[in-house]
Tab-separated table of C-alpha atoms in Angstrom:
chain	number	residue	atom	x	y	z
A	11	MET	CA	141.042	59.072	47.338
A	12	THR	CA	139.399	59.407	43.931
A	13	ALA	CA	136.483	61.661	43.114
A	14	VAL	CA	133.458	59.420	43.570
A	15	ARG	CA	131.168	62.077	45.008
A	16	LYS	CA	130.730	65.823	45.060
A	17	THR	CA	133.219	67.711	47.186
A	18	ALA	CA	132.451	70.770	49.315
A	19	ILE	CA	134.644	73.252	51.177
A	20	VAL	CA	133.016	74.937	54.179
A	21	THR	CA	134.900	77.842	55.728
A	22	GLY	CA	134.182	78.590	59.352
A	23	GLY	CA	133.362	74.899	59.667
A	24	GLY	CA	134.295	74.495	63.302
A	25	SER	CA	131.145	75.910	64.864
A	26	GLY	CA	127.691	77.365	64.350
A	27	ILE	CA	126.275	77.616	60.860
A	28	GLY	CA	129.438	76.254	59.268
A	29	ARG	CA	129.384	73.096	61.357
A	30	ALA	CA	125.663	72.563	60.751
A	31	VAL	CA	126.105	72.963	56.988
A	32	ALA	CA	129.167	70.698	56.890
A	33	LEU	CA	127.326	67.935	58.725
A	34	ALA	CA	124.247	68.303	56.527
A	35	LEU	CA	126.345	68.075	53.370
A	36	SER	CA	128.129	65.035	54.767
A	37	ARG	CA	124.777	63.346	55.379
A	38	GLU	CA	123.970	64.017	51.721
A	39	SER	CA	127.109	62.050	50.738
A	40	TYR	CA	129.321	65.028	49.921
A	41	ALA	CA	133.004	64.751	50.659
A	42	VAL	CA	133.569	67.735	52.941
A	43	VAL	CA	136.564	69.842	53.910
A	44	VAL	CA	136.013	72.030	56.957
A	45	ALA	CA	138.313	75.036	57.196
A	46	GLY	CA	138.978	77.412	60.050
A	47	ARG	CA	141.600	78.614	62.485
A	48	ARG	CA	140.879	76.353	65.458
A	49	ILE	CA	141.892	72.754	64.947
A	50	ALA	CA	140.076	71.407	68.019
A	51	GLU	CA	136.718	72.752	66.817
A	52	LEU	CA	137.320	71.512	63.265
A	53	GLU	CA	138.181	68.054	64.551
A	54	GLU	CA	134.976	68.033	66.583
A	55	THR	CA	133.008	68.632	63.388
A	56	VAL	CA	134.870	65.769	61.720
A	57	LYS	CA	134.160	63.515	64.697
A	58	ARG	CA	130.439	64.301	64.624
A	59	ALA	CA	130.229	63.468	60.922
A	60	GLY	CA	131.429	59.920	61.597
A	61	THR	CA	132.811	59.299	58.111
A	62	ASP	CA	136.215	59.251	56.502
A	63	ALA	CA	134.944	61.505	53.692
A	64	ILE	CA	135.468	64.656	55.762
A	65	ILE	CA	138.754	66.298	56.681
A	66	ALA	CA	139.836	69.395	58.593
A	67	VAL	CA	142.294	71.940	57.221
A	68	VAL	CA	143.498	74.762	59.455
A	69	THR	CA	143.111	77.906	57.357
A	70	ASP	CA	143.383	81.663	57.702
A	71	VAL	CA	141.032	82.851	54.958
A	72	ALA	CA	142.625	86.311	55.022
A	73	ASN	CA	145.986	84.840	54.006
A	74	PRO	CA	146.377	84.074	50.276
A	75	GLU	CA	148.894	81.272	50.745
A	76	SER	CA	146.757	79.635	53.427
A	77	VAL	CA	143.771	79.716	51.075
A	78	ARG	CA	145.818	78.253	48.212
A	79	ALA	CA	146.930	75.445	50.517
A	80	LEU	CA	143.309	74.739	51.508
A	81	PHE	CA	142.220	74.260	47.910
A	82	ARG	CA	145.320	72.298	47.011
A	83	LYS	CA	144.785	69.887	49.907
A	84	THR	CA	141.113	69.522	48.980
A	85	ALA	CA	141.928	68.669	45.372
A	86	ASP	CA	144.639	66.255	46.462
A	87	ALA	CA	142.278	64.497	48.885
A	88	PHE	CA	139.104	64.308	46.814
A	89	GLY	CA	140.033	65.037	43.218
A	90	ARG	CA	137.849	68.057	42.533
A	91	ILE	CA	135.895	70.938	44.115
A	92	ASP	CA	132.173	71.183	43.428
A	93	LEU	CA	131.006	73.541	46.165
A	94	LEU	CA	132.425	76.392	48.221
A	95	PHE	CA	130.396	77.710	51.149
A	96	ASN	CA	131.929	81.073	52.048
A	97	ASN	CA	130.882	81.185	55.668
A	98	ALA	CA	133.862	82.388	57.731
A	99	GLY	CA	133.066	85.637	59.482
A	100	VAL	CA	133.673	87.774	62.545
A	101	GLY	CA	132.156	90.870	64.091
A	102	ALA	CA	133.478	93.910	65.918
A	103	PRO	CA	132.575	95.167	69.399
A	104	PRO	CA	129.132	96.882	69.365
A	105	VAL	CA	130.457	100.356	70.163
A	106	GLU	CA	129.865	103.790	68.681
A	107	LEU	CA	131.303	104.096	65.192
A	108	ASP	CA	133.884	106.701	66.204
A	109	GLU	CA	135.151	104.408	68.984
A	110	LEU	CA	136.127	101.571	66.651
A	111	SER	CA	139.843	101.085	66.159
A	112	PHE	CA	141.369	100.653	62.733
A	113	GLU	CA	142.494	97.168	63.778
A	114	GLN	CA	138.913	96.180	64.675
A	115	TRP	CA	137.650	97.440	61.315
A	116	LYS	CA	140.438	95.725	59.378
A	117	ARG	CA	139.975	92.375	61.123
A	118	VAL	CA	136.324	92.232	60.059
A	119	VAL	CA	137.051	93.335	56.484
A	120	ASP	CA	139.984	90.943	56.141
A	121	THR	CA	137.959	87.941	57.317
A	122	ASN	CA	134.472	88.611	56.005
A	123	LEU	CA	135.246	90.240	52.661
A	124	THR	CA	138.851	89.645	51.663
A	125	GLY	CA	138.611	86.061	52.905
A	126	ALA	CA	135.504	85.416	50.815
A	127	PHE	CA	137.176	86.963	47.773
A	128	LEU	CA	140.364	84.911	48.148
A	129	CYS	CA	138.369	81.687	48.509
A	130	THR	CA	136.175	82.608	45.547
A	131	GLN	CA	139.223	83.390	43.426
A	132	GLU	CA	140.857	80.060	44.232
A	133	ALA	CA	137.581	78.204	43.649
A	134	PHE	CA	137.381	79.803	40.194
A	135	ARG	CA	140.877	78.581	39.342
A	136	HIS	CA	140.032	75.006	40.219
A	137	MET	CA	136.482	74.930	38.860
A	138	LYS	CA	137.539	76.343	35.478
A	139	GLN	CA	140.217	73.703	34.991
A	140	GLN	CA	138.639	70.531	36.352
A	141	GLU	CA	136.722	68.010	34.233
A	142	PRO	CA	133.812	68.172	34.140
A	143	ARG	CA	134.331	71.881	34.662
A	144	GLY	CA	132.296	74.200	36.838
A	145	GLY	CA	130.932	74.257	40.350
A	146	ARG	CA	128.920	76.337	42.777
A	147	ILE	CA	129.768	79.037	45.319
A	148	ILE	CA	127.328	79.943	48.082
A	149	ASN	CA	128.044	83.056	50.128
A	150	ASN	CA	126.764	83.637	53.649
A	151	GLY	CA	125.399	87.141	53.353
A	152	SER	CA	123.276	87.677	56.505
A	153	ILE	CA	120.226	89.830	57.125
A	154	SER	CA	122.811	92.576	57.647
A	155	ALA	CA	123.416	92.507	53.895
A	156	HIS	CA	120.094	94.371	53.754
A	157	THR	CA	119.601	96.257	57.015
A	158	PRO	CA	122.053	97.066	59.817
A	159	ARG	CA	121.801	96.576	63.515
A	160	PRO	CA	122.902	99.463	65.734
A	161	ASN	CA	126.674	99.824	66.121
A	162	SER	CA	127.581	97.278	63.445
A	163	ALA	CA	129.325	99.316	60.734
A	164	PRO	CA	132.210	96.902	59.983
A	165	TYR	CA	130.022	93.797	59.838
A	166	THR	CA	127.233	95.496	57.890
A	167	ALA	CA	129.641	97.047	55.393
A	168	THR	CA	131.248	93.677	54.650
A	169	LYS	CA	127.904	91.944	54.268
A	170	HIS	CA	126.650	94.604	51.853
A	171	ALA	CA	129.902	94.105	49.949
A	172	MET	CA	129.293	90.352	49.940
A	173	THR	CA	126.167	90.982	47.871
A	174	GLY	CA	128.285	92.782	45.277
A	175	LEU	CA	130.782	89.922	45.284
A	176	THR	CA	127.945	87.429	44.820
A	177	LYS	CA	126.557	89.297	41.826
A	178	SER	CA	129.948	89.756	40.187
A	179	THR	CA	130.860	86.116	40.775
A	180	ALA	CA	127.561	84.937	39.304
A	181	LEU	CA	128.086	87.103	36.224
A	182	ASP	CA	131.743	86.245	35.674
A	183	GLY	CA	131.159	82.567	36.361
A	184	ARG	CA	128.522	82.028	33.676
A	185	LYS	CA	130.919	81.249	30.846
A	186	HIS	CA	132.768	78.765	33.059
A	187	ASP	CA	129.680	76.917	34.385
A	188	ILE	CA	130.277	78.384	37.845
A	189	ALA	CA	127.083	79.322	39.671
A	190	CYS	CA	127.035	81.674	42.659
A	191	GLY	CA	124.242	82.459	45.105
A	192	GLN	CA	123.829	84.002	48.520
A	193	ILE	CA	121.956	82.948	51.631
A	194	ASP	CA	120.936	85.702	54.041
A	195	ILE	CA	120.345	84.320	57.513
A	196	GLY	CA	118.474	85.883	60.401
A	197	ASN	CA	118.657	84.697	64.011
A	198	ALA	CA	119.784	81.112	63.588
A	199	GLU	CA	120.392	79.653	67.028
A	200	THR	CA	124.075	78.879	67.567
A	201	GLU	CA	126.548	79.377	70.388
A	202	LEU	CA	127.319	82.799	68.867
A	203	THR	CA	123.744	84.080	69.011
A	204	GLN	CA	122.802	83.110	72.551
A	205	ARG	CA	123.010	86.756	73.637
A	206	MET	CA	119.851	87.448	71.645
A	207	ARG	CA	117.875	85.464	74.222
A	208	HIS	CA	118.890	88.065	76.790
A	209	GLY	CA	118.044	91.064	74.647
A	210	VAL	CA	119.837	93.002	71.909
A	211	PRO	CA	119.696	96.721	70.989
A	212	GLN	CA	117.000	97.792	68.551
A	213	ALA	CA	116.965	100.716	66.135
A	214	ASN	CA	114.684	102.740	68.430
A	215	GLY	CA	117.096	102.441	71.342
A	216	ALA	CA	115.207	99.706	73.155
A	217	VAL	CA	116.665	96.343	74.114
A	218	ALA	CA	114.521	93.363	73.166
A	219	VAL	CA	114.681	89.578	73.221
A	220	GLU	CA	114.451	88.308	69.638
A	221	PRO	CA	112.924	85.066	68.319
A	222	MET	CA	115.337	82.411	67.107
A	223	MET	CA	115.192	79.462	64.706
A	224	ASP	CA	116.913	76.095	64.580
A	225	VAL	CA	120.208	76.327	62.667
A	226	GLU	CA	119.292	73.065	60.927
A	227	HIS	CA	116.843	75.049	58.769
A	228	VAL	CA	119.814	77.025	57.449
A	229	ALA	CA	121.738	73.842	56.760
A	230	GLN	CA	118.857	72.345	54.787
A	231	ALA	CA	118.485	75.547	52.778
A	232	VAL	CA	122.161	75.390	51.796
A	233	VAL	CA	121.784	71.712	50.874
A	234	PHE	CA	118.887	72.666	48.584
A	235	MET	CA	120.879	75.458	46.923
A	236	ALA	CA	123.882	73.170	46.513
A	237	GLY	CA	121.854	70.327	45.048
A	238	LEU	CA	120.553	72.168	41.996
A	239	PRO	CA	122.058	71.386	38.597
A	240	LEU	CA	124.479	74.049	37.370
A	241	ASP	CA	121.959	75.352	34.852
A	242	ALA	CA	119.758	76.483	37.767
A	243	ASN	CA	120.690	78.828	40.604
A	244	VAL	CA	119.166	80.336	43.730
A	245	GLN	CA	120.622	83.819	43.387
A	246	PHE	CA	119.432	85.054	46.783
A	247	LEU	CA	117.631	83.253	49.576
A	248	THR	CA	116.578	84.663	52.949
A	249	VAL	CA	115.898	82.272	55.828
A	250	MET	CA	115.018	83.789	59.175
A	251	ALA	CA	113.112	83.389	62.383
A	252	THR	CA	109.543	84.190	61.348
A	253	LYS	CA	108.905	86.751	64.070
A	254	MET	CA	112.300	88.425	64.224
A	255	PRO	CA	112.259	92.210	63.756
A	256	PHE	CA	113.686	92.372	60.245
A	257	VAL	CA	110.781	93.459	58.073
A	258	GLY	CA	110.203	96.945	59.393
A	259	ARG	CA	113.551	97.146	61.183
A	260	GLY	CA	114.426	100.786	61.730
């Protein structure tokens, strides 16, 4: 297949925000590659898109060779890479910090931070060399890139680090026409956030039900960021449920 449209890679594309963004990009005529560990969920995203300009690639973002294979398969299928949405992420059990195991910490860091770095690094290699050169990277930062929830040290640490990766990528990408921005999302309704409807711990020790928003608003925000010309960039964007307890959290 030749490059007749922009091509996007969406990590964590088998569910939640990743699936919503992949489908929204597909509707905007992007060729899309959804990446993740679970083939059944990835294939469901492909099925919902209803086009042959979307493929699934099983990928472990924490594994350098797996990431290289993802980008190689994308380039082989669609000719170039215009957009990377670094979305793959996991959390750790919400326990006291001293009760976390090293393995729980490492799993979150490997997926959320190292995975984003490896994908960014491979995107750079392709975007620098392709003609026309350049592209865009959008990182999923989260509200936790600003303010933590109780008992969330691994997740919060990686999301704060994502902000540093976003800034460094944006700076280092300038001379190569590679733009990088970050979207920080609060309380988008997906299968992973249903527990919030039953109450989640607050900074003051209380448990409260939190307002949610339609995940499609996140998808449309990413589409907007992705659609800008490379001489313009949304460096940081926060989209959240209007009444969620973020402003003033803690």
